[in-house]
Amino acid sequence: MSCRRAPGNVWKVHHPDQLWWPELGLRKRDALEYYAELAPVVLPHLRNRPFTIKQHYNGPKSPSRWLKDKPSDAPKWVSTTAQPAKSRRGAVVQYVVVRDARTLLWLVDYGAVDLHVWTSRTDKPDRPDIVLLDLDPREAPFGAVVEAALLLREALDGLGFEAVPMTTGGDGMHVRVPIVRRHGYAEVRAFARVMAETLRRVGVRRVTLDVKMNGHGQQIVAPYSIRPVATAAVATPLHWSEVGDALDPAAFTPPVVRARVGRDGDVAAPLLHSRQRLAGIR
């Protein structure tokens, strides 16, 4: 199996028939075909964002490692962006930047089962365009997460903010608020803390709103990422009408999401074109 996107830019896929999800009979080639088909909706959420590689050596069940720098064995045409290293004063990290489908597919072949990017873009790395409201259950049923998400929606509606709910492929949920690229991370975290305090005031105790991912250099899972879990659940943007008692994150498998995108297009599109400001939130 080979992937060709331009003359002279061909690489051989490694072990395309390797079983990545044995319980489902899904192979590496199935993941590549999924991302190839969804590239038109996935790429806008990746483009010009520093990309951190979570490489699984032999599929989703195998050990993984995080890579910030572009691997030395990556093709020359894989683009990078130089960003200051957080842990090494004066050092620079050459993050991969996904600008096209061939880079996306090479990353999947390299073992990046799911896709992780910054909430800011390369030209304004200190100005995020997403506030991440990350809902994590404390050994609570998923219904408690759904309830917290709906309370967040009510609070955001009251402030005049549009937001996109999203499953994560696990027990939590994201509510993502798109914003203009004028606010620093301190303002974004302050907004997230206001939302967390709102949940506490109304009595939400079993679900935590984690604000720490709203920070420079933090990476979040991109919409439509297949997660490295036994069910191959996809991190799926939702209509608010789908957020209710019947919501099951495991139901969003690659075939289901492919059909959804074919029917509805990119439900996460509001994240790409927002003019919302955080004025007055401290």
XYZ file of N, CA and C in Angstrom:
846
model
N 0.862 -1.194 0.000
C 0.000 0.000 0.000
C 0.889 1.231 0.000
N 0.633 2.160 -0.899
C 1.381 3.405 -0.928
C 0.415 4.565 -0.963
N 0.902 5.717 -0.553
C 0.092 6.930 -0.571
C 0.754 7.922 -1.507
N 0.032 8.411 -2.495
C 0.579 9.361 -3.450
C -0.283 10.615 -3.445
N 0.364 11.754 -3.222
C -0.367 13.015 -3.229
C 0.210 13.996 -4.240
N 1.432 13.746 -4.712
C 2.055 14.617 -5.702
C 3.213 13.859 -6.315
N 3.581 14.141 -7.578
C 4.694 13.441 -8.204
C 5.953 13.540 -7.349
N 6.587 12.395 -7.132
C 7.810 12.372 -6.354
C 7.600 12.349 -4.857
N 6.359 12.423 -4.402
C 6.075 12.413 -2.976
C 5.274 11.170 -2.625
N 5.964 10.038 -2.611
C 5.333 8.754 -2.336
C 6.051 8.108 -1.161
N 5.302 7.522 -0.271
C 5.942 6.725 0.773
C 5.141 5.449 0.937
N 5.819 4.437 1.344
C 5.178 3.143 1.526
C 4.614 3.055 2.929
N 3.328 2.730 3.029
C 2.695 2.559 4.329
C 3.246 1.303 4.989
N 3.585 1.432 6.249
C 4.152 0.313 6.986
C 3.042 -0.555 7.566
N 3.040 -1.815 7.215
C 2.127 -2.810 7.797
C 0.660 -2.373 7.723
N 0.128 -2.110 6.532
C -1.253 -1.619 6.416
C -2.300 -2.610 6.920
N -1.983 -3.897 6.955
C -2.957 -4.896 7.402
C -2.827 -5.227 8.875
N -2.008 -4.472 9.588
C -1.877 -4.685 11.026
C -3.210 -4.399 11.717
N -3.648 -5.333 12.560
C -4.908 -5.156 13.287
C -4.719 -4.110 14.383
N -5.355 -2.977 14.215
C -5.267 -1.928 15.226
C -6.367 -2.063 16.272
N -7.539 -2.529 15.855
C -8.643 -2.770 16.788
C -9.133 -4.195 16.563
N -8.480 -5.185 17.166
C -8.819 -6.596 16.908
C -10.278 -6.930 17.179
N -10.844 -6.328 18.229
C -12.235 -6.640 18.571
C -13.195 -6.240 17.460
N -12.826 -5.232 16.692
C -13.691 -4.713 15.634
C -13.251 -5.151 14.250
N -12.092 -5.818 14.164
C -11.571 -6.211 12.866
C -11.071 -5.048 12.037
N -10.734 -3.926 12.685
C -10.273 -2.743 11.972
C -8.745 -2.721 11.905
N -8.236 -2.453 10.735
C -6.801 -2.467 10.498
C -6.263 -1.045 10.332
N -4.968 -0.972 10.233
C -4.330 0.325 10.025
C -4.845 0.981 8.753
N -5.039 0.205 7.704
C -5.533 0.774 6.454
C -6.926 1.381 6.627
N -7.725 0.839 7.547
C -9.051 1.406 7.797
C -8.935 2.800 8.408
N -7.961 2.984 9.313
C -7.745 4.313 9.888
C -7.265 5.292 8.829
N -6.360 4.836 7.963
C -5.868 5.702 6.891
C -6.993 6.088 5.931
N -7.846 5.136 5.600
C -8.959 5.439 4.693
C -9.947 6.404 5.343
N -10.173 6.235 6.642
C -11.059 7.157 7.370
C -10.511 8.583 7.291
N -9.237 8.763 7.651
C -8.667 10.109 7.646
C -8.557 10.676 6.233
N -8.306 9.818 5.250
C -8.249 10.307 3.870
C -9.602 10.845 3.431
N -10.677 10.132 3.777
C -12.016 10.578 3.380
C -12.425 11.843 4.129
N -12.058 11.941 5.404
C -12.478 13.093 6.210
C -11.499 14.254 6.169
N -10.431 14.120 5.400
C -9.424 15.185 5.346
C -10.012 16.571 5.082
N -11.000 16.723 4.176
C -11.532 18.073 3.934
C -12.122 18.750 5.172
N -12.656 17.968 6.128
C -13.192 18.584 7.352
C -12.183 18.553 8.494
N -11.249 17.606 8.482
C -10.253 17.525 9.547
C -9.178 18.594 9.385
N -8.701 18.793 8.171
C -7.544 19.670 7.946
C -7.750 21.107 8.436
N -8.914 21.724 8.239
C -9.064 23.101 8.749
C -8.866 23.221 10.258
N -9.105 22.138 11.001
C -8.919 22.169 12.456
C -7.463 21.912 12.858
N -6.646 21.478 11.902
C -5.225 21.214 12.160
C -4.322 22.283 11.572
N -4.749 22.879 10.485
C -3.869 23.712 9.669
C -3.280 24.880 10.464
N -1.967 25.022 10.340
C -1.213 26.112 10.973
C -1.272 26.087 12.499
N -1.494 24.903 13.064
C -1.392 24.733 14.513
C -0.202 23.818 14.822
N 0.632 24.134 15.801
C 1.662 23.191 16.206
C 1.041 21.845 16.577
N 1.602 20.783 16.045
C 1.069 19.429 16.197
C 2.038 18.621 17.056
N 1.518 17.989 18.088
C 2.319 17.107 18.928
C 1.972 15.664 18.592
N 2.982 14.877 18.304
C 2.770 13.492 17.877
C 2.698 12.578 19.094
N 1.597 11.863 19.225
C 1.503 10.772 20.184
C 1.643 9.486 19.379
N 2.838 8.942 19.369
C 3.146 7.806 18.497
C 2.934 6.476 19.231
N 2.049 5.657 18.671
C 1.869 4.284 19.130
C 2.705 3.383 18.223
N 3.563 2.591 18.810
C 4.521 1.824 18.029
C 3.851 0.755 17.159
N 2.837 0.100 17.705
C 2.189 -0.988 16.979
C 0.676 -0.935 17.145
N 0.104 0.220 16.914
C -1.339 0.353 17.003
C -1.803 0.865 18.345
N -3.102 1.101 18.467
C -3.661 1.777 19.644
C -3.380 1.098 20.978
N -3.230 -0.239 20.997
C -3.022 -0.940 22.265
C -1.558 -0.974 22.688
N -0.668 -0.531 21.822
C 0.757 -0.609 22.112
C 1.207 0.600 22.914
N 2.399 0.543 23.517
C 2.935 1.713 24.229
C 3.050 2.916 23.289
N 3.024 4.091 23.879
C 3.107 5.313 23.079
C 4.142 6.246 23.671
N 4.560 7.212 22.877
C 5.452 8.262 23.341
C 5.025 9.575 22.697
N 5.301 10.672 23.389
C 4.989 12.001 22.873
C 6.227 12.582 22.208
N 6.057 13.099 21.002
C 7.144 13.727 20.260
C 6.739 15.146 19.904
N 7.536 16.106 20.331
C 7.270 17.492 19.960
C 8.024 17.877 18.699
N 9.296 17.549 18.642
C 10.081 17.858 17.443
C 9.701 16.937 16.284
N 9.798 17.462 15.079
C 9.630 16.646 13.881
C 10.623 15.491 13.921
N 10.167 14.247 13.732
C 11.089 13.109 13.759
C 12.148 13.226 12.666
N 13.334 12.729 12.961
C 14.435 12.821 12.006
C 14.177 12.009 10.747
N 13.322 10.985 10.842
C 13.027 10.162 9.668
C 11.765 10.601 8.937
N 11.230 11.771 9.274
C 10.054 12.293 8.568
C 10.453 12.771 7.173
N 9.548 12.691 6.198
C 9.855 13.215 4.860
C 10.195 14.703 4.906
N 11.000 15.137 3.963
C 11.420 16.532 3.918
C 10.239 17.479 3.735
N 9.175 16.998 3.063
C 8.054 17.880 2.777
C 7.113 18.093 3.962
N 7.385 17.438 5.101
C 6.586 17.679 6.307
C 6.995 19.025 6.889
N 6.074 19.967 6.933
C 6.364 21.329 7.383
C 6.521 21.392 8.900
N 7.236 22.432 9.346
C 7.422 22.637 10.778
C 7.249 24.111 11.125
N 7.085 24.355 12.409
C 7.095 25.713 12.952
C 8.005 25.722 14.166
N 8.863 26.711 14.266
C 9.793 26.826 15.391
C 9.106 27.574 16.532
N 9.011 26.926 17.693
C 8.394 27.532 18.869
C 9.313 27.348 20.067
N 9.379 28.326 20.967
C 10.239 28.196 22.148
C 9.848 26.987 22.995
N 10.842 26.267 23.482
C 10.596 25.124 24.363
C 10.214 25.609 25.754
N 9.223 24.971 26.365
C 8.784 25.374 27.690
C 9.770 24.935 28.769
N 10.403 23.781 28.570
C 11.226 23.193 29.626
C 12.707 23.513 29.494
N 13.129 24.070 28.357
C 14.553 24.345 28.149
C 14.719 25.797 27.719
N 15.257 26.595 28.594
C 15.406 28.026 28.325
C 16.277 28.247 27.089
N 15.777 29.016 26.148
C 16.525 29.333 24.946
C 16.433 28.290 23.852
N 15.867 27.129 24.162
C 15.756 26.064 23.158
C 14.528 26.292 22.289
N 14.532 25.680 21.124
C 13.437 25.808 20.166
C 12.975 24.412 19.772
N 11.676 24.239 19.677
C 11.081 22.984 19.228
C 10.585 23.167 17.800
N 10.885 22.209 16.943
C 10.399 22.220 15.570
C 9.151 21.335 15.492
N 8.014 21.956 15.778
C 6.750 21.215 15.741
C 6.332 20.951 14.293
N 5.750 19.783 14.077
C 5.126 19.501 12.782
C 3.904 20.402 12.619
N 3.657 20.825 11.390
C 2.446 21.569 11.049
C 1.742 20.810 9.922
N 0.468 20.508 10.128
C -0.298 19.739 9.144
C -1.006 20.715 8.212
N -0.509 20.798 6.984
C -1.095 21.725 6.020
C -1.802 21.002 4.875
N -1.628 19.686 4.791
C -2.212 18.960 3.660
C -2.488 17.514 4.050
N -3.214 16.821 3.174
C -3.635 15.453 3.471
C -2.465 14.487 3.539
N -1.431 14.696 2.724
C -0.314 13.746 2.740
C 0.403 13.785 4.085
N 0.533 14.984 4.699
C 1.143 15.058 6.024
C 0.265 14.365 7.055
N -1.031 14.581 6.974
C -1.957 13.920 7.882
C -1.820 12.405 7.788
N -1.815 11.881 6.570
C -1.752 10.431 6.397
C -0.386 9.879 6.794
N 0.680 10.644 6.541
C 1.995 10.181 6.997
C 2.015 10.072 8.516
N 1.428 11.035 9.220
C 1.394 10.995 10.679
C 0.639 9.777 11.192
N -0.487 9.462 10.564
C -1.245 8.276 10.973
C -0.414 7.026 10.739
N 0.244 6.947 9.583
C 1.123 5.814 9.302
C 2.244 5.722 10.331
N 2.709 6.862 10.812
C 3.793 6.903 11.791
C 3.338 6.456 13.181
N 2.029 6.329 13.366
C 1.500 5.860 14.636
C 0.691 6.866 15.406
N 0.409 8.027 14.791
C -0.426 9.035 15.446
C -1.892 8.651 15.237
N -2.395 7.788 16.090
C -3.772 7.312 15.957
C -4.747 8.465 16.089
N -4.543 9.286 17.123
C -5.359 10.494 17.269
C -4.478 11.724 17.117
N -5.108 12.875 16.970
C -4.436 14.083 16.507
C -4.494 15.157 17.596
N -3.334 15.728 17.930
C -3.256 16.672 19.047
C -2.594 17.974 18.593
N -3.294 19.082 18.803
C -2.802 20.388 18.357
C -2.999 21.432 19.446
N -2.330 22.572 19.256
C -2.505 23.709 20.161
C -3.856 24.373 19.912
N -4.278 25.182 20.878
C -5.486 25.991 20.691
C -5.172 27.328 20.027
N -3.917 27.537 19.669
C -3.510 28.729 18.926
C -2.834 28.294 17.633
N -2.618 29.268 16.749
C -1.984 28.976 15.463
C -0.583 29.589 15.424
N 0.184 29.176 14.426
C 1.610 29.479 14.412
C 1.923 30.964 14.316
N 1.059 31.741 13.667
C 1.363 33.163 13.492
C 1.088 33.971 14.750
N 0.215 33.455 15.644
C -0.067 34.119 16.917
C -0.118 33.055 18.020
N 1.034 32.483 18.361
C 1.032 31.346 19.290
C 0.546 31.689 20.692
N 0.539 32.959 21.057
C 0.065 33.356 22.384
C -1.380 33.849 22.380
N -2.065 33.665 21.260
C -3.446 34.130 21.133
C -4.339 32.973 20.695
N -4.876 32.212 21.645
C -5.728 31.076 21.291
C -7.021 31.532 20.634
N -7.611 30.642 19.842
C -8.916 30.942 19.254
C -9.995 29.984 19.751
N -9.676 29.244 20.803
C -10.631 28.324 21.426
C -10.470 28.401 22.937
N -11.592 28.472 23.647
C -11.609 28.215 25.083
C -12.079 26.786 25.265
N -11.262 25.964 25.914
C -11.623 24.573 26.139
C -12.240 24.419 27.526
N -13.493 23.998 27.568
C -14.172 23.666 28.815
C -14.228 22.144 28.882
N -13.297 21.576 29.615
C -13.021 20.138 29.635
C -13.704 19.511 30.835
N -14.728 18.724 30.583
C -15.522 18.123 31.646
C -15.043 16.705 31.923
N -14.549 16.487 33.153
C -14.048 15.172 33.568
C -14.891 14.647 34.724
N -15.419 13.434 34.602
C -16.210 12.874 35.705
C -15.322 12.378 36.836
N -15.797 12.538 38.047
C -15.120 11.957 39.206
C -15.843 10.664 39.575
N -15.552 9.634 38.821
C -16.222 8.337 39.019
C -17.738 8.492 38.955
N -18.177 9.449 38.174
C -19.610 9.688 38.006
C -20.073 9.074 36.695
N -21.338 8.732 36.577
C -21.852 8.214 35.307
C -21.820 9.295 34.235
N -21.830 8.859 32.976
C -21.755 9.811 31.880
C -22.935 10.776 31.886
N -24.059 10.345 32.430
C -25.212 11.237 32.527
C -24.903 12.501 33.304
N -24.017 12.423 34.316
C -23.639 13.608 35.080
C -22.824 14.565 34.224
N -22.012 14.026 33.313
C -21.240 14.864 32.393
C -22.184 15.587 31.435
N -23.169 14.867 30.933
C -24.164 15.473 30.041
C -24.892 16.608 30.758
N -25.282 16.357 32.000
C -25.973 17.404 32.774
C -25.094 18.642 32.927
N -23.810 18.442 33.219
C -22.891 19.574 33.365
C -22.735 20.326 32.041
N -22.664 19.593 30.939
C -22.543 20.241 29.627
C -23.759 21.111 29.334
N -24.928 20.624 29.670
C -26.142 21.395 29.417
C -26.215 22.627 30.315
N -25.714 22.519 31.537
C -25.659 23.688 32.411
C -24.671 24.724 31.864
N -23.561 24.253 31.316
C -22.627 25.166 30.672
C -23.276 25.877 29.499
N -24.031 25.122 28.715
C -24.695 25.750 27.571
C -25.627 26.863 28.043
N -26.368 26.597 29.102
C -27.292 27.613 29.623
C -26.531 28.858 30.063
N -25.402 28.648 30.750
C -24.607 29.787 31.202
C -24.008 30.550 30.019
N -23.507 29.833 29.036
C -22.914 30.478 27.867
C -23.971 31.218 27.054
N -25.135 30.613 26.914
C -26.228 31.295 26.220
C -26.566 32.614 26.912
N -26.562 32.594 28.253
C -26.869 33.800 28.999
C -25.858 34.914 28.772
N -24.621 34.511 28.453
C -23.567 35.492 28.174
C -23.462 35.824 26.690
N -24.276 35.154 25.871
C -24.279 35.428 24.439
C -23.208 34.699 23.655
N -22.708 33.580 24.195
C -21.646 32.842 23.521
C -22.175 31.601 22.824
N -21.722 31.405 21.593
C -21.942 30.160 20.877
C -20.847 29.185 21.278
N -21.190 27.900 21.383
C -20.215 26.880 21.752
C -20.538 25.581 21.037
N -19.515 24.736 20.911
C -19.666 23.449 20.239
C -19.377 22.335 21.244
N -20.358 21.467 21.520
C -20.090 20.313 22.387
C -19.422 19.201 21.590
N -18.640 18.374 22.291
C -17.902 17.327 21.597
C -17.635 16.167 22.540
N -17.878 14.953 22.062
C -17.421 13.800 22.817
C -15.900 13.714 22.686
N -15.278 13.013 23.616
C -13.826 12.862 23.571
C -13.408 11.435 23.239
N -14.364 10.543 23.127
C -14.049 9.140 22.936
C -13.919 8.393 24.250
N -14.015 9.113 25.353
C -13.919 8.518 26.677
C -15.099 8.903 27.529
N -14.840 9.078 28.836
C -15.929 9.349 29.785
C -16.267 10.827 29.915
N -15.434 11.696 29.350
C -15.669 13.119 29.492
C -16.280 13.743 28.259
N -16.394 15.046 28.300
C -16.879 15.823 27.158
C -16.136 17.142 27.112
N -16.085 17.724 25.927
C -15.583 19.087 25.758
C -16.744 19.990 25.357
N -16.701 21.199 25.852
C -17.500 22.288 25.310
C -16.489 23.335 24.865
N -16.445 23.627 23.573
C -15.429 24.511 23.017
C -16.069 25.826 22.581
N -15.495 26.915 23.069
C -16.001 28.251 22.782
C -15.025 28.928 21.816
N -15.440 29.192 20.587
C -14.539 29.867 19.649
C -14.473 31.360 19.945
N -13.258 31.911 19.864
C -13.064 33.326 20.192
C -12.133 33.976 19.165
N -12.149 35.306 19.145
C -11.204 36.046 18.313
C -9.800 35.852 18.883
N -8.808 36.045 18.026
C -7.422 35.820 18.446
C -6.807 37.122 18.997
N -7.444 37.634 20.051
C -6.967 38.870 20.683
C -6.697 38.690 22.168
N -7.079 37.562 22.712
C -6.954 37.333 24.150
C -5.766 36.429 24.445
N -5.062 36.737 25.512
C -3.971 35.883 25.952
C -4.491 34.707 26.755
N -3.588 33.798 27.085
C -4.001 32.590 27.807
C -4.496 32.893 29.213
N -3.984 33.952 29.841
C -4.466 34.298 31.176
C -5.946 34.662 31.141
N -6.362 35.427 30.123
C -7.780 35.779 29.983
C -8.627 34.545 29.691
N -8.103 33.671 28.860
C -8.854 32.470 28.496
C -9.044 31.577 29.722
N -7.977 31.388 30.508
C -8.114 30.584 31.724
C -9.077 31.229 32.712
N -9.050 32.570 32.790
C -9.977 33.264 33.686
C -11.424 32.992 33.286
N -11.681 33.002 31.983
C -13.028 32.706 31.499
C -13.415 31.276 31.871
N -12.492 30.333 31.667
C -12.788 28.943 32.008
C -13.060 28.789 33.501
N -12.315 29.546 34.331
C -12.550 29.470 35.778
C -13.923 30.013 36.146
N -14.367 31.053 35.448
C -15.711 31.582 35.689
C -16.746 30.493 35.409
N -16.559 29.759 34.318
C -17.490 28.684 33.990
C -17.428 27.556 35.029
N -16.212 27.240 35.503
C -16.076 26.209 36.533
C -16.783 26.629 37.821
N -16.623 27.894 38.195
C -17.285 28.391 39.399
C -18.794 28.396 39.232
N -19.259 28.668 38.025
C -20.702 28.617 37.754
C -21.247 27.222 38.024
N -20.524 26.201 37.570
C -20.965 24.829 37.833
C -20.973 24.525 39.327
N -19.962 24.991 40.042
C -19.927 24.740 41.490
C -21.090 25.417 42.198
N -21.411 26.639 41.761
C -22.498 27.383 42.416
C -23.843 26.691 42.256
N -24.040 26.003 41.149
C -25.328 25.334 40.937
C -25.313 23.906 41.462
N -24.233 23.529 42.151
C -24.228 22.243 42.843
C -23.591 21.087 42.109
N -22.882 21.348 41.013
C -22.198 20.254 40.309
C -20.948 19.889 41.096
N -20.880 18.668 41.597
C -19.762 18.237 42.412
C -19.044 17.015 41.826
N -19.748 16.198 41.099
C -19.150 14.938 40.638
C -18.422 15.074 39.304
N -18.506 16.246 38.682
C -17.839 16.495 37.411
C -16.949 17.725 37.568
N -15.696 17.598 37.132
C -14.733 18.688 37.243
C -14.552 19.373 35.899
N -14.522 20.697 35.915
C -14.160 21.449 34.722
C -12.682 21.789 34.849
N -11.867 21.114 34.058
C -10.410 21.259 34.110
C -9.990 22.428 33.228
N -9.359 23.431 33.822
C -8.997 24.641 33.065
C -7.550 24.633 32.580
N -6.732 23.681 33.048
C -5.292 23.791 32.803
C -4.900 23.609 31.340
N -5.751 22.984 30.527
C -5.402 22.802 29.121
C -5.471 24.107 28.337
N -5.993 25.156 28.953
C -6.001 26.482 28.330
C -4.687 27.189 28.660
N -3.626 26.728 28.039
C -2.316 27.287 28.317
C -1.398 27.180 27.122
N -0.400 28.020 27.091
C 0.554 28.024 25.985
C 1.274 26.676 25.904
N 1.261 26.084 24.716
C 1.942 24.825 24.500
C 1.135 23.596 24.870
N -0.043 23.775 25.440
C -0.895 22.625 25.735
C -1.551 22.139 24.449
N -1.681 20.830 24.325
C -2.289 20.272 23.124
C -3.614 19.600 23.466
N -4.575 19.759 22.575
C -5.894 19.169 22.773
C -6.203 18.276 21.585
N -7.077 17.307 21.808
C -7.419 16.393 20.727
C -8.265 17.124 19.686
N -7.936 16.905 18.426
C -8.639 17.581 17.340
C -9.975 16.907 17.058
N -10.961 17.670 16.574
C -12.224 17.059 16.172
C -12.006 15.961 15.139
N -12.795 14.923 15.263
C -12.812 13.772 14.345
C -11.625 12.836 14.530
N -10.888 12.955 15.628
C -9.791 12.035 15.908
C -10.330 10.686 16.373
N -9.788 9.607 15.802
C -10.064 8.272 16.327
C -9.217 8.104 17.583
N -9.822 7.723 18.687
C -9.065 7.581 19.924
C -8.496 6.175 20.057
N -7.370 6.033 20.713
C -6.743 4.721 20.882
C -7.382 3.924 22.012
N -8.668 3.627 21.828
C -9.437 2.842 22.796
C -10.041 1.646 22.076
N -10.471 0.656 22.832
C -10.934 -0.598 22.241
C -12.106 -0.414 21.295
N -12.939 0.595 21.547
C -14.125 0.813 20.712
C -13.839 1.642 19.475
N -12.600 2.152 19.327
C -12.243 3.063 18.224
C -13.170 4.267 18.186
N -13.606 4.714 19.362
C -14.507 5.859 19.428
C -13.821 7.103 18.880
N -14.610 7.931 18.215
C -14.111 9.146 17.586
C -14.507 10.360 18.425
N -13.586 11.295 18.609
C -13.908 12.568 19.248
C -14.800 13.357 18.295
N -16.086 13.440 18.616
C -17.091 13.851 17.640
C -17.806 15.137 18.035
N -17.734 16.171 17.210
C -18.548 17.369 17.443
C -20.035 17.033 17.322
N -20.835 17.684 18.149
C -22.260 17.365 18.234
C -23.127 18.595 18.003
N -24.360 18.339 17.582
C -25.416 19.336 17.704
C -25.869 19.330 19.163
N -26.245 20.476 19.685
C -26.704 20.508 21.073
C -27.933 19.626 21.277
N -28.716 19.455 20.229
C -29.905 18.598 20.353
C -29.553 17.147 20.620
N -28.295 16.753 20.370
C -27.857 15.373 20.618
C -27.357 15.160 22.037
N -27.170 16.245 22.782
C -26.629 16.146 24.138
C -27.783 15.887 25.094
N -27.945 14.627 25.463
C -29.050 14.231 26.320
C -28.813 12.846 26.890
N -29.841 12.295 27.492
C -29.717 11.013 28.190
C -29.283 9.880 27.265
N -29.626 9.954 25.990
C -29.320 8.861 25.076
C -27.912 8.939 24.499
N -27.159 9.982 24.808
C -25.836 10.159 24.216
C -24.870 9.082 24.701
N -24.221 8.416 23.764
C -23.258 7.349 24.065
C -21.992 7.613 23.263
N -20.897 8.043 23.899
C -19.671 8.367 23.157
C -19.129 7.204 22.345
N -19.326 5.977 22.842
C -18.792 4.805 22.142
C -19.520 4.531 20.832
N -20.695 5.137 20.654
C -21.467 4.890 19.430
C -20.859 5.587 18.223
N -19.961 6.539 18.450
C -19.388 7.313 17.335
C -18.127 6.632 16.821
N -18.333 5.561 16.089
C -17.249 4.803 15.478
C -16.878 5.439 14.140
N -15.735 5.080 13.549
C -15.369 5.668 12.255
C -16.454 5.557 11.180
N -17.101 4.402 10.978
C -18.160 4.367 9.956
C -19.321 5.308 10.261
N -19.686 5.400 11.535
C -20.784 6.287 11.924
C -20.416 7.737 11.650
N -19.194 8.124 11.991
C -18.780 9.514 11.804
C -18.642 9.842 10.324
N -18.154 8.910 9.531
C -18.082 9.144 8.087
C -19.470 9.433 7.524
N -20.465 8.671 7.977
C -21.833 8.895 7.512
C -22.371 10.234 8.002
N -22.058 10.608 9.243
C -22.506 11.897 9.790
C -21.955 13.050 8.982
N -20.660 12.989 8.699
C -20.028 14.081 7.948
C -20.600 14.153 6.542
N -20.865 12.993 5.936
C -21.488 13.000 4.617
C -22.863 13.621 4.621
N -23.564 13.485 5.746
C -24.922 14.027 5.857
C -24.934 15.475 6.325
N -24.138 15.797 7.367
C -24.222 17.095 8.035
C -23.059 18.028 7.738
N -22.011 17.529 7.091
C -20.823 18.349 6.928
C -20.087 18.497 8.247
N -19.348 19.573 8.417
C -18.540 19.789 9.605
C -19.354 20.487 10.686
N -19.812 19.725 11.660
C -20.584 20.286 12.768
C -19.714 21.243 13.598
N -18.392 21.056 13.546
C -17.485 21.912 14.305
C -17.079 23.172 13.554
N -17.681 23.449 12.421
C -17.304 24.621 11.624
C -17.360 25.936 12.396
N -18.289 26.127 13.360
C -18.273 27.399 14.110
C -16.956 27.679 14.824
N -16.155 26.645 15.078
C -14.866 26.858 15.732
C -13.872 27.572 14.832
N -14.153 27.613 13.549
C -13.200 28.149 12.579
C -13.468 29.593 12.187
N -14.640 30.121 12.520
C -15.022 31.416 11.951
C -15.644 32.337 12.996
N -15.123 32.313 14.205
C -15.775 33.067 15.272
C -15.234 34.498 15.389
N -16.108 35.398 15.844
C -15.717 36.771 16.174
C -16.118 37.079 17.630
N -16.256 36.055 18.450
C -16.661 36.262 19.832
C -15.494 36.791 20.680
N -15.822 37.730 21.552
C -14.801 38.321 22.432
C -15.141 38.012 23.879
N -14.110 38.048 24.715
C -14.278 37.760 26.134
C -14.352 39.027 26.966
N -14.763 40.133 26.391
C -14.812 41.423 27.093
C -15.627 41.308 28.363
N -15.077 41.859 29.439
C -15.814 41.898 30.704
C -15.668 40.666 31.562
N -15.008 39.616 31.045
C -14.828 38.397 31.838
C -13.454 38.448 32.481
N -13.413 38.370 33.809
C -12.162 38.371 34.547
C -12.179 37.264 35.592
